[in-house]
mmCIF file of C-alpha atoms in Angstrom:
data_model
loop_
_atom_site.group_PDB
_atom_site.id
_atom_site.type_symbol
_atom_site.label_atom_id
_atom_site.label_comp_id
_atom_site.label_asym_id
_atom_site.label_seq_id
_atom_site.Cartn_x
_atom_site.Cartn_y
_atom_site.Cartn_z
ATOM 1 C CA UNK A 481 -16.487 -8.970 -14.955
ATOM 2 C CA UNK A 482 -13.728 -11.594 -15.347
ATOM 3 C CA UNK A 483 -14.333 -15.313 -15.432
ATOM 4 C CA UNK A 484 -13.102 -17.166 -12.356
ATOM 5 C CA UNK A 485 -11.427 -20.542 -12.886
ATOM 6 C CA UNK A 486 -13.273 -23.411 -11.231
ATOM 7 C CA UNK A 487 -12.210 -24.223 -7.685
ATOM 8 C CA UNK A 488 -11.844 -27.698 -6.273
ATOM 9 C CA UNK A 489 -13.377 -26.550 -2.977
ATOM 10 C CA UNK A 490 -15.677 -23.790 -1.818
ATOM 11 C CA UNK A 491 -13.969 -21.267 0.418
ATOM 12 C CA UNK A 492 -15.526 -20.432 3.764
ATOM 13 C CA UNK A 493 -15.009 -18.180 6.759
ATOM 14 C CA UNK A 494 -12.266 -20.414 8.209
ATOM 15 C CA UNK A 495 -10.338 -20.215 4.930
ATOM 16 C CA UNK A 496 -10.803 -16.451 5.038
ATOM 17 C CA UNK A 497 -9.507 -16.262 8.617
ATOM 18 C CA UNK A 498 -6.513 -18.506 7.831
ATOM 19 C CA UNK A 499 -5.597 -16.496 4.747
ATOM 20 C CA UNK A 500 -5.839 -13.231 6.675
ATOM 21 C CA UNK A 501 -3.726 -14.599 9.524
ATOM 22 C CA UNK A 502 -1.020 -15.830 7.128
ATOM 23 C CA UNK A 503 -1.188 -12.581 5.186
ATOM 24 C CA UNK A 504 -0.485 -10.635 8.372
ATOM 25 C CA UNK A 505 2.310 -13.021 9.407
ATOM 26 C CA UNK A 506 3.295 -15.822 7.032
ATOM 27 C CA UNK A 507 5.342 -17.419 9.830
ATOM 28 C CA UNK A 508 2.367 -17.728 12.158
ATOM 29 C CA UNK A 509 2.119 -21.262 13.507
ATOM 30 C CA UNK A 510 -0.953 -23.334 12.739
ATOM 31 C CA UNK A 511 -1.408 -23.701 16.497
ATOM 32 C CA UNK A 512 -1.681 -19.907 16.867
ATOM 33 C CA UNK A 513 -4.151 -19.661 13.975
ATOM 34 C CA UNK A 514 -6.172 -22.466 15.560
ATOM 35 C CA UNK A 515 -6.188 -20.584 18.865
ATOM 36 C CA UNK A 516 -7.271 -17.337 17.186
ATOM 37 C CA UNK A 517 -10.039 -19.019 15.191
ATOM 38 C CA UNK A 518 -11.212 -21.472 17.862
ATOM 39 C CA UNK A 519 -10.447 -24.363 15.526
ATOM 40 C CA UNK A 520 -8.504 -27.597 15.881
ATOM 41 C CA UNK A 521 -4.811 -27.259 14.891
ATOM 42 C CA UNK A 522 -5.008 -30.333 12.647
ATOM 43 C CA UNK A 523 -7.945 -28.768 10.779
ATOM 44 C CA UNK A 524 -5.952 -25.565 10.258
ATOM 45 C CA UNK A 525 -2.955 -27.528 8.951
ATOM 46 C CA UNK A 526 -5.163 -29.469 6.521
ATOM 47 C CA UNK A 527 -6.804 -26.240 5.325
ATOM 48 C CA UNK A 528 -3.434 -24.585 4.746
ATOM 49 C CA UNK A 529 -2.252 -27.649 2.799
ATOM 50 C CA UNK A 530 -5.438 -27.585 0.698
ATOM 51 C CA UNK A 531 -5.157 -23.846 0.021
ATOM 52 C CA UNK A 532 -1.591 -24.374 -1.223
ATOM 53 C CA UNK A 533 -2.408 -27.507 -3.249
ATOM 54 C CA UNK A 534 -5.386 -25.789 -4.918
ATOM 55 C CA UNK A 535 -3.207 -22.834 -5.899
ATOM 56 C CA UNK A 536 -5.223 -20.373 -3.817
ATOM 57 C CA UNK A 537 -2.187 -19.279 -1.784
ATOM 58 C CA UNK A 538 1.578 -19.511 -2.146
ATOM 59 C CA UNK A 539 3.784 -19.500 0.904
ATOM 60 C CA UNK A 540 6.892 -17.546 -0.034
ATOM 61 C CA UNK A 541 9.270 -14.884 1.214
ATOM 62 C CA UNK A 542 8.713 -11.413 -0.246
ATOM 63 C CA UNK A 543 11.889 -9.385 -0.548
ATOM 64 C CA UNK A 544 12.008 -5.654 0.026
ATOM 65 C CA UNK A 545 13.918 -4.098 -2.920
ATOM 66 C CA UNK A 546 14.887 -1.108 -0.758
ATOM 67 C CA UNK A 547 16.807 -3.396 1.604
ATOM 68 C CA UNK A 548 19.088 -4.226 -1.332
ATOM 69 C CA UNK A 549 19.457 -0.635 -2.513
ATOM 70 C CA UNK A 550 16.911 -0.788 -5.356
ATOM 71 C CA UNK A 551 15.419 2.668 -4.833
ATOM 72 C CA UNK A 552 14.298 3.402 -8.405
ATOM 73 C CA UNK A 553 11.285 1.690 -9.992
ATOM 74 C CA UNK A 554 9.846 2.158 -13.461
ATOM 75 C CA UNK A 555 6.857 0.912 -15.415
ATOM 76 C CA UNK A 556 7.936 0.254 -18.987
ATOM 77 C CA UNK A 557 5.681 -0.448 -21.970
ATOM 78 C CA UNK A 558 7.131 -2.449 -24.819
ATOM 79 C CA UNK A 559 6.198 -3.507 -28.334
ATOM 80 C CA UNK A 560 7.342 -7.031 -29.199
ATOM 81 C CA UNK A 561 7.606 -8.366 -32.739
ATOM 82 C CA UNK A 562 5.573 -11.640 -32.736
ATOM 83 C CA UNK A 563 8.297 -13.282 -34.858
ATOM 84 C CA UNK A 564 10.712 -12.851 -31.907
ATOM 85 C CA UNK A 565 8.243 -13.308 -29.046
ATOM 86 C CA UNK A 566 9.703 -16.499 -27.576
ATOM 87 C CA UNK A 567 13.273 -15.143 -27.540
ATOM 88 C CA UNK A 568 12.068 -11.821 -26.120
ATOM 89 C CA UNK A 569 10.176 -13.578 -23.317
ATOM 90 C CA UNK A 570 13.149 -15.782 -22.433
ATOM 91 C CA UNK A 571 15.467 -12.777 -22.342
ATOM 92 C CA UNK A 572 13.124 -10.626 -20.261
ATOM 93 C CA UNK A 573 12.372 -13.467 -17.825
ATOM 94 C CA UNK A 574 16.099 -13.875 -17.193
ATOM 95 C CA UNK A 575 16.707 -10.204 -16.345
ATOM 96 C CA UNK A 576 17.006 -9.635 -12.589
ATOM 97 C CA UNK A 577 15.904 -5.980 -12.939
ATOM 98 C CA UNK A 578 12.410 -7.061 -14.003
ATOM 99 C CA UNK A 579 9.954 -7.641 -11.143
ATOM 100 C CA UNK A 580 6.770 -7.898 -13.224
ATOM 101 C CA UNK A 581 6.147 -8.995 -16.819
ATOM 102 C CA UNK A 582 2.798 -9.224 -18.585
ATOM 103 C CA UNK A 583 1.246 -9.147 -22.014
ATOM 104 C CA UNK A 584 -0.642 -5.947 -22.784
ATOM 105 C CA UNK A 585 -4.009 -5.422 -24.418
ATOM 106 C CA UNK A 586 -2.741 -5.569 -27.994
ATOM 107 C CA UNK A 587 -1.147 -8.649 -29.494
ATOM 108 C CA UNK A 588 2.332 -7.066 -29.501
ATOM 109 C CA UNK A 589 2.211 -5.044 -26.268
ATOM 110 C CA UNK A 590 4.086 -6.029 -23.122
ATOM 111 C CA UNK A 591 4.351 -4.340 -19.755
ATOM 112 C CA UNK A 592 7.173 -4.640 -17.246
ATOM 113 C CA UNK A 593 8.101 -3.191 -13.910
ATOM 114 C CA UNK A 594 11.812 -2.967 -13.232
ATOM 115 C CA UNK A 595 13.942 -1.936 -10.233
ATOM 116 C CA UNK A 596 17.296 -0.166 -10.184
ATOM 117 C CA UNK A 597 19.823 1.151 -7.700
ATOM 118 C CA UNK A 598 19.843 4.579 -9.335
ATOM 119 C CA UNK A 599 18.532 6.629 -12.265
ATOM 120 C CA UNK A 600 21.689 5.997 -14.304
ATOM 121 C CA UNK A 601 21.010 2.250 -14.234
ATOM 122 C CA UNK A 602 17.401 2.907 -15.317
ATOM 123 C CA UNK A 603 18.569 5.099 -18.192
ATOM 124 C CA UNK A 604 21.066 2.455 -19.345
ATOM 125 C CA UNK A 605 18.354 -0.226 -19.219
ATOM 126 C CA UNK A 606 15.839 1.826 -21.243
ATOM 127 C CA UNK A 607 18.261 3.336 -23.752
ATOM 128 C CA UNK A 608 20.638 0.418 -24.337
ATOM 129 C CA UNK A 609 19.762 -2.907 -22.688
ATOM 130 C CA UNK A 610 16.154 -3.247 -23.866
ATOM 131 C CA UNK A 611 16.697 -1.841 -27.403
ATOM 132 C CA UNK A 612 19.519 -4.381 -27.897
ATOM 133 C CA UNK A 613 16.947 -7.210 -27.757
ATOM 134 C CA UNK A 614 15.975 -8.112 -31.357
ATOM 135 C CA UNK A 615 12.316 -7.347 -32.110
ATOM 136 C CA UNK A 616 11.730 -5.288 -28.946
ATOM 137 C CA UNK A 617 10.897 -1.571 -28.831
ATOM 138 C CA UNK A 618 10.418 0.602 -25.749
ATOM 139 C CA UNK A 619 7.238 2.611 -26.387
ATOM 140 C CA UNK A 620 6.828 4.439 -23.042
ATOM 141 C CA UNK A 621 8.048 4.428 -19.518
ATOM 142 C CA UNK A 622 7.204 6.131 -16.257
ATOM 143 C CA UNK A 623 9.309 6.565 -13.168
ATOM 144 C CA UNK A 624 7.437 5.204 -10.144
ATOM 145 C CA UNK A 625 8.255 7.469 -7.179
ATOM 146 C CA UNK A 626 6.378 5.353 -4.631
ATOM 147 C CA UNK A 627 4.460 2.073 -4.792
ATOM 148 C CA UNK A 628 1.407 2.273 -2.560
ATOM 149 C CA UNK A 629 0.142 -1.304 -2.912
ATOM 150 C CA UNK A 630 1.834 -4.301 -4.431
ATOM 151 C CA UNK A 631 0.434 -7.723 -5.350
ATOM 152 C CA UNK A 632 1.788 -9.234 -2.143
ATOM 153 C CA UNK A 633 -0.504 -6.847 -0.199
ATOM 154 C CA UNK A 634 -3.679 -7.586 -2.176
ATOM 155 C CA UNK A 635 -6.544 -9.594 -0.700
ATOM 156 C CA UNK A 636 -9.927 -10.362 -2.275
ATOM 157 C CA UNK A 637 -13.051 -9.008 -0.559
ATOM 158 C CA UNK A 638 -15.057 -11.148 1.874
ATOM 159 C CA UNK A 639 -17.745 -11.625 -0.786
ATOM 160 C CA UNK A 640 -15.309 -13.764 -2.803
ATOM 161 C CA UNK A 641 -15.411 -16.224 0.108
ATOM 162 C CA UNK A 642 -19.206 -16.250 0.069
ATOM 163 C CA UNK A 643 -19.224 -14.076 3.200
ATOM 164 C CA UNK A 644 -21.041 -10.821 3.845
#
């Protein structure tokens, strides 16, 4: 089991209800959440502010890659030479194709998810763009035909709020 970072505040059922309401519709007004939860609007606003300030939630727009013609997704595993790690990270972070970047289990492994408008763009990225980065090797990749759940759809279970 992973170690949770310390929280400034304990989460409760109102936090849970607010998070679920915003997850369903991030544009939902605090007044509507207050109505749904039977809580004062000012309390809801303060809770939302606290959840943001404590880093528990981020209020952001999530783009749909398909709306922009990015129909091809791939998971790509990389091996990064530690001597070039900083330059590799800066280069990868600047690439608009990459939607996810993480260190892997080993000290040289990295994992990315990337999006493309077609398979030719994916092939170019894997065969030419990535190998041109000094110290970086593509070790494996997998075409992702359909993403069933993404991070923006994830919610912790009620037990993480101290609820049954």
